[in-house]
Short mmCIF file of C-alpha atoms and ligand atoms in Angstrom, two decimals:
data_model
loop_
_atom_site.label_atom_id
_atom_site.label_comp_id
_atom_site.label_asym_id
_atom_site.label_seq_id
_atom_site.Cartn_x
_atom_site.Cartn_y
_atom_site.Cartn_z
CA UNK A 1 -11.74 -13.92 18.98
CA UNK A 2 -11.50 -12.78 15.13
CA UNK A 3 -9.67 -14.92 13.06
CA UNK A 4 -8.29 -14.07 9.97
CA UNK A 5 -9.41 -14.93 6.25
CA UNK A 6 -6.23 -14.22 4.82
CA UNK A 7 -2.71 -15.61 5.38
CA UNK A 8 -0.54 -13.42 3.36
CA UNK A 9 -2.00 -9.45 2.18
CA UNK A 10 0.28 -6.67 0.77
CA UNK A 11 -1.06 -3.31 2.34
CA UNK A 12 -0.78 -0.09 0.54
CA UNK A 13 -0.31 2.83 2.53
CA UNK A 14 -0.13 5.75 0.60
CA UNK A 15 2.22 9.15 1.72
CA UNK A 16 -0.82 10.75 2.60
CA UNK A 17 -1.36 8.08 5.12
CA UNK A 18 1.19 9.14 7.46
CA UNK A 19 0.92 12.54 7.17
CA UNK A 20 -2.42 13.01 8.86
CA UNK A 21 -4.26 16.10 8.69
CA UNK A 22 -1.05 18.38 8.16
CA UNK A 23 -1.20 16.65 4.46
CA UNK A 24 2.58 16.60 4.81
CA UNK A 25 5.70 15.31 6.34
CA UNK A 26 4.97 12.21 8.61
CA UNK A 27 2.83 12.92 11.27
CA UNK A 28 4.32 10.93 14.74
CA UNK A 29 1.06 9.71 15.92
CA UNK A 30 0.02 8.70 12.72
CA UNK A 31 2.27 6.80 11.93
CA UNK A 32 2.41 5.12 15.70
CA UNK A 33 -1.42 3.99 14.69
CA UNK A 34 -0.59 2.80 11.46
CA UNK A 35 2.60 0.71 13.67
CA UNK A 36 -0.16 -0.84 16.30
CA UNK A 37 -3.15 -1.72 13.41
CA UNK A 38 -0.09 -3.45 11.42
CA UNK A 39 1.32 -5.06 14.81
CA UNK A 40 -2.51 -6.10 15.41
CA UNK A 41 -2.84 -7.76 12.01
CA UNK A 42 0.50 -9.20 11.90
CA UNK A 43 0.17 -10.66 16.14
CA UNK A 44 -2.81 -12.80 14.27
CA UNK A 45 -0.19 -14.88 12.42
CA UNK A 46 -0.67 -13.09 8.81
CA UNK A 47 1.93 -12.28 6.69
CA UNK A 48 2.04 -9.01 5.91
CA UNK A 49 3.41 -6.90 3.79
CA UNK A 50 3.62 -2.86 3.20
CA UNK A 51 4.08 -0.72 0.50
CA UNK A 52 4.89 2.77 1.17
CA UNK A 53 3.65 5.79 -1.23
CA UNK A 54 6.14 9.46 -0.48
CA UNK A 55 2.83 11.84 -1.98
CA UNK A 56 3.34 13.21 1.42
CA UNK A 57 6.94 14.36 0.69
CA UNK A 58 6.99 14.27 -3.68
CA UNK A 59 5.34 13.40 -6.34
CA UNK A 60 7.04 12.85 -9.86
CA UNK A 61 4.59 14.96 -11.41
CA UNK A 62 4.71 18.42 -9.14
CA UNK A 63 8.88 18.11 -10.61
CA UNK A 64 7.26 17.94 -14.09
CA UNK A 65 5.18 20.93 -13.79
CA UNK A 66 7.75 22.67 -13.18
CA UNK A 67 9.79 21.96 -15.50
CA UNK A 68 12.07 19.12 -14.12
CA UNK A 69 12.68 15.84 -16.24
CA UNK A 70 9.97 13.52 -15.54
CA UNK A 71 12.47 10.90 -14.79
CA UNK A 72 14.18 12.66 -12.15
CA UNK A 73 11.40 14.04 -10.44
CA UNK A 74 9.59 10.21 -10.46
CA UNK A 75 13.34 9.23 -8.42
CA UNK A 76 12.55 11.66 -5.93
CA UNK A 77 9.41 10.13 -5.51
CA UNK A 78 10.61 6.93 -5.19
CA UNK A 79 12.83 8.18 -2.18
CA UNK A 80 10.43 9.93 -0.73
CA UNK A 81 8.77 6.35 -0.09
CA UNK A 82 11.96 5.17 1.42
CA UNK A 83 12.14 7.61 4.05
CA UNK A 84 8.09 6.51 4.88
CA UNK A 85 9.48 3.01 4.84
CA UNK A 86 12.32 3.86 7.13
CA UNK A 87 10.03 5.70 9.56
CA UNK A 88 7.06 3.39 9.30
CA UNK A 89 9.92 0.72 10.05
CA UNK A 90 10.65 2.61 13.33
CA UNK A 91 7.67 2.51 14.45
CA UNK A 92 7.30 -1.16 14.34
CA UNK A 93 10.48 -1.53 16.12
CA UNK A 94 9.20 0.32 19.12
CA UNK A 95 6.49 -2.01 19.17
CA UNK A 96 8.71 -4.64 18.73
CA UNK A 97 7.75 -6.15 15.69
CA UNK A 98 10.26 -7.31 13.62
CA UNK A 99 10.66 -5.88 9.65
CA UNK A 100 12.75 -5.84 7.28
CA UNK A 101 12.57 -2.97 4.44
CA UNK A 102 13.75 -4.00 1.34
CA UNK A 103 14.80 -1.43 -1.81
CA UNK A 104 13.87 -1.79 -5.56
CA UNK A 105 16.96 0.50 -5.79
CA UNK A 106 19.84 -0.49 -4.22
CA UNK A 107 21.14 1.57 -0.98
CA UNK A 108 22.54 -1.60 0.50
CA UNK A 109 24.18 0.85 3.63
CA UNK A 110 20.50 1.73 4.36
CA UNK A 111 17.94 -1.27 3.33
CA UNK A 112 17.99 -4.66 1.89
CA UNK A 113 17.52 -4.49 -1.77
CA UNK A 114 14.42 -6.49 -3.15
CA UNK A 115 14.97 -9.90 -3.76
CA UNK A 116 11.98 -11.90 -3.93
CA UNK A 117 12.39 -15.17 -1.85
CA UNK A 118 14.17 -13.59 0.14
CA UNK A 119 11.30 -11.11 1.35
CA UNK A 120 8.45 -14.52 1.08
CA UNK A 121 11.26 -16.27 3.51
CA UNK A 122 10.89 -12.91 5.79
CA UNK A 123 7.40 -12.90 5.72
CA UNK A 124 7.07 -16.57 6.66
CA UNK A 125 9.16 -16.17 9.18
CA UNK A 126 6.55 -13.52 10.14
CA UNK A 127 9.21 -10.38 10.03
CA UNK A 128 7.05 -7.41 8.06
CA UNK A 129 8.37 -6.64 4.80
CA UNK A 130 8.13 -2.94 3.71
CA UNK A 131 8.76 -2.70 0.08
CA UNK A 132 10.43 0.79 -0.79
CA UNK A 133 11.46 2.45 -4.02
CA UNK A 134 8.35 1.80 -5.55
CA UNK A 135 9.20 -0.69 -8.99
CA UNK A 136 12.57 1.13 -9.20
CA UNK A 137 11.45 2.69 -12.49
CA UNK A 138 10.30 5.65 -13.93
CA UNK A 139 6.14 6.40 -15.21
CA UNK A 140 5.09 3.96 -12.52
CA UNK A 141 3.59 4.37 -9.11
CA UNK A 142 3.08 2.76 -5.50
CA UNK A 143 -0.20 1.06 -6.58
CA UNK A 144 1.46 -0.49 -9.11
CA UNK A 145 4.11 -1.50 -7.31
CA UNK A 146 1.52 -3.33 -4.82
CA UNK A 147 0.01 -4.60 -7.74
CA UNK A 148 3.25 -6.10 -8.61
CA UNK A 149 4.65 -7.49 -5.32
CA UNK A 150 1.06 -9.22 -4.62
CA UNK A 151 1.39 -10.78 -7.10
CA UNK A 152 5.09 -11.92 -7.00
CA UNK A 153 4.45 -13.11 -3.11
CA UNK A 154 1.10 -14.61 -4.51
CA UNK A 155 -0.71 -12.22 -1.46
CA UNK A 156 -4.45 -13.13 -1.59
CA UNK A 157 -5.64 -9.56 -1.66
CA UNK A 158 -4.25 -6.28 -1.74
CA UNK A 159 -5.74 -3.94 1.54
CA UNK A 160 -5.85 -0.45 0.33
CA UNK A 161 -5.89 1.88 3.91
CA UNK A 162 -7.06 5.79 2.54
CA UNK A 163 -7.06 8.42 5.00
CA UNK A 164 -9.62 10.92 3.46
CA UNK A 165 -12.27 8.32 2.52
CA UNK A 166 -13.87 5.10 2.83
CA UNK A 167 -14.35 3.57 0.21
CA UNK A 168 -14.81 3.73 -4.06
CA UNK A 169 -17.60 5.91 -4.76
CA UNK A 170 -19.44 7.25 -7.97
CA UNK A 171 -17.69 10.58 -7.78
CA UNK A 172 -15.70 12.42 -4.85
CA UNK A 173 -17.90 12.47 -2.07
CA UNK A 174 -16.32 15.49 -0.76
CA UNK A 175 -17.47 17.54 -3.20
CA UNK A 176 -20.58 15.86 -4.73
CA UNK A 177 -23.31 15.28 -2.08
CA UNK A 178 -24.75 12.74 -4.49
CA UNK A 179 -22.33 10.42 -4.55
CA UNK A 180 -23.05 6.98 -3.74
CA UNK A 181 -20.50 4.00 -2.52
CA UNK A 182 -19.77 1.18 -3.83
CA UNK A 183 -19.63 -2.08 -2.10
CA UNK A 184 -18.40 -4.34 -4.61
CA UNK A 185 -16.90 -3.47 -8.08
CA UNK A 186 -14.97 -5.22 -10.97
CA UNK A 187 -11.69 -4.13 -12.13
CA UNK A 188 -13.55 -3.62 -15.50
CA UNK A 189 -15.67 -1.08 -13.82
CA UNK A 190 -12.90 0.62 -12.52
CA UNK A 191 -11.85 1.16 -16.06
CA UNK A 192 -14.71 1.45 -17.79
CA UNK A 193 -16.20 3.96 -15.16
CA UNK A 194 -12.51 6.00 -14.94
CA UNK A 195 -13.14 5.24 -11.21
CA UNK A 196 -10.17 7.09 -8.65
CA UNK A 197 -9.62 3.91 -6.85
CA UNK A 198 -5.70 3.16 -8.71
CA UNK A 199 -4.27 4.17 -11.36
CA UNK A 200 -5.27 1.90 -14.84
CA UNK A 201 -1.66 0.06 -14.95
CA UNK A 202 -2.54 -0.78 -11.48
CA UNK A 203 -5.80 -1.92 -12.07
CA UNK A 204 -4.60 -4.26 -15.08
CA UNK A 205 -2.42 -5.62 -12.89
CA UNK A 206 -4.61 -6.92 -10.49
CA UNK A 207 -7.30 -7.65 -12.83
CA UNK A 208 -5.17 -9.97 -15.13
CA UNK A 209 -3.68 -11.92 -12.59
CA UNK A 210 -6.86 -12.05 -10.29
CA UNK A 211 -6.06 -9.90 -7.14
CA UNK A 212 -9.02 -8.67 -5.09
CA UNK A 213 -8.06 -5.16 -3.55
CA UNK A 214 -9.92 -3.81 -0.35
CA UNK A 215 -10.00 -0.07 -0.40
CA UNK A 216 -10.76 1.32 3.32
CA UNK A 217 -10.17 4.54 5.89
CA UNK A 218 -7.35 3.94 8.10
CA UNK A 219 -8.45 6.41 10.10
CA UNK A 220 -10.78 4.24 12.14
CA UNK A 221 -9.02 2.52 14.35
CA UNK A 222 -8.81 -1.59 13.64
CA UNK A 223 -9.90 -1.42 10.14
CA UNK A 224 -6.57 -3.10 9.19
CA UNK A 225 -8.04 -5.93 11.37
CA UNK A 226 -11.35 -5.92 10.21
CA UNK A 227 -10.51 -5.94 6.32
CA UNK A 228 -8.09 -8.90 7.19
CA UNK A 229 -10.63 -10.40 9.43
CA UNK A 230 -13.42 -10.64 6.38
CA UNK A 231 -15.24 -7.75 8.09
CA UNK A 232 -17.54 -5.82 5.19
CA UNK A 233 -15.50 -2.89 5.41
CA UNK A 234 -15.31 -0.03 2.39
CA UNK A 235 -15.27 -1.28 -1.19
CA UNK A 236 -14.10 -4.42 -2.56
CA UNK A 237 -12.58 -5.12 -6.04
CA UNK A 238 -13.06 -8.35 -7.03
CA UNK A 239 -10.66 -10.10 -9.53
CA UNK A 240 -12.76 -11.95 -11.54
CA UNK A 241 -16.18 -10.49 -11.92
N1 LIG B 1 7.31 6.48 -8.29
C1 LIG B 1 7.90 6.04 -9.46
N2 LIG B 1 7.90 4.69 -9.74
C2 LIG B 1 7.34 3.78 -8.92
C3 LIG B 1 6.71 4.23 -7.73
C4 LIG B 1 6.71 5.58 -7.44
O1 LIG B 1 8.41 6.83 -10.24
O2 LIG B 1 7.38 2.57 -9.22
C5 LIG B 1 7.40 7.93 -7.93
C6 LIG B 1 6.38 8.81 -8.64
O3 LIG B 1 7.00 10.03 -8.95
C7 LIG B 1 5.31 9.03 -7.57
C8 LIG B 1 6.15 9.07 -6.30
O4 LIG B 1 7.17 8.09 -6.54
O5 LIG B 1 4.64 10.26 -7.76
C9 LIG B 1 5.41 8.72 -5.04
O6 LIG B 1 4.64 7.55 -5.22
P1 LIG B 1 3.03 7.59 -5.25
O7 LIG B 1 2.57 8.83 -5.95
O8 LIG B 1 2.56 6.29 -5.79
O9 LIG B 1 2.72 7.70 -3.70
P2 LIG B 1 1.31 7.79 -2.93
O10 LIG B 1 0.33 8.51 -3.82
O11 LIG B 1 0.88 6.39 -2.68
O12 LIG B 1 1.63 8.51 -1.67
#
């Protein structure tokens, strides 16, 4: 039997995760595989936490091209992750795992807002703890906000599920046949290089307080359980290389 490497990981799921191939909304069996990998992972005994992207239902910066205030379109965004967290919340339910969703903005008649020992007592209780609203602020995203909660739970690593590709590569391997994978990288080369793996506040983040980040494909099935497992699995980012 595989036993884990880690006892407490943040996962970042971004919007497009759930939406499948449709690109948008939240595809039902999607998001029923994402429920079973995180059931698998959590059944081991690790804590586990989730945060939610909404690029499958709005992004701040489609409001801003078109004219909107880049405030108010990054709020929309921010409840677009809610209603992922609330249906990635259902999901678990019907597989009987227990999780609590907790808001950086408050909406106490729909979530728990996000108070930190709170969601660590959650989590060692083993509930899942689905972290919604992003930061709460403006100019910031979901990675960052994984960034942030890893390292406010002190999670040992941050898993990074992708559903349109494996791994960090050299360039977009969808549309450059050259491009070549990485296996292991430093957050300084994900600066220096301008690599798409998160955005740069992200990646300072995790580089200055020393938080390896696995990027993967959800879209094999177990890979949750393999990453947390200490299976070689898509691209690491180490820390402190
Ligand atoms: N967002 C924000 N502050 C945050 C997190 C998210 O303003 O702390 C907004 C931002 O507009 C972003 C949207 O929420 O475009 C959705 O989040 P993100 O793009 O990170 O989702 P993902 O790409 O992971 O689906």
């Amino acid at each position: 039997m595989s036993s884990p490497k880690y006892k407490r990981v943040v996962l970042k799921l971004s919007g497009e995760a759930l939406a499948g191939e449709q690109g948008f909304g939240i595809n039902p069996s999607v998001i029923k595989s994402v429920a079973q990998q995180v059931k698998e992972v959590s059944d081991l005994g690790v804590e586990v936490a989730v945060v939610v992207g909404g690029g499958n239902i709005w992004r701040g910066k489609i409001g801003e091209e078109m004219g909107m205030d880049r405030a108010n379109a990054d709020y929309m965004g921010m409840l677009a992750t809610v209603m992922n967290s609330l249906a990635l919340q259902d999901s678990l339910e019907m597989l009987d795992v227990e999780s609590r969703v907790q808001t950086s903005i408050e909406m106490r008649q729909v979530a728990e807002p996000y108070i930190r020992r709170r969601a660590i007592r959650h989590l060692e209780k083993k509930r899942v703890v689905i972290f919604a609203a992003g930061t709460g602020n403006p100019y910031f995203s979901t990675d960052t906000t994984a960034a942030l909660r890893a390292a406010e739970i002190e999670a040992e690593v941050i898993l990074m599920a992708k559903n349109n590709v494996d791994g960090v590569y050299s360039a977009d391997p969808r549309l450059d046949v050259n491009a070549v994978k990485y296996e292991e990288l430093s957050y300084l080369d994900v600066l220096k290089e301008g690599l798409a793996v998160m955005d740069s506040t992200a990646s300072s983040l995790c580089m200055d307080n020393n938080i390896p980040l696995i990027v993967f494909s959800i879209m094999d099935n177990g890979n949750i359980k393999r990453a947390v497992c200490g299976e070689k699995i898509g691209t690491i980012v180490r820390g402190n290389k």
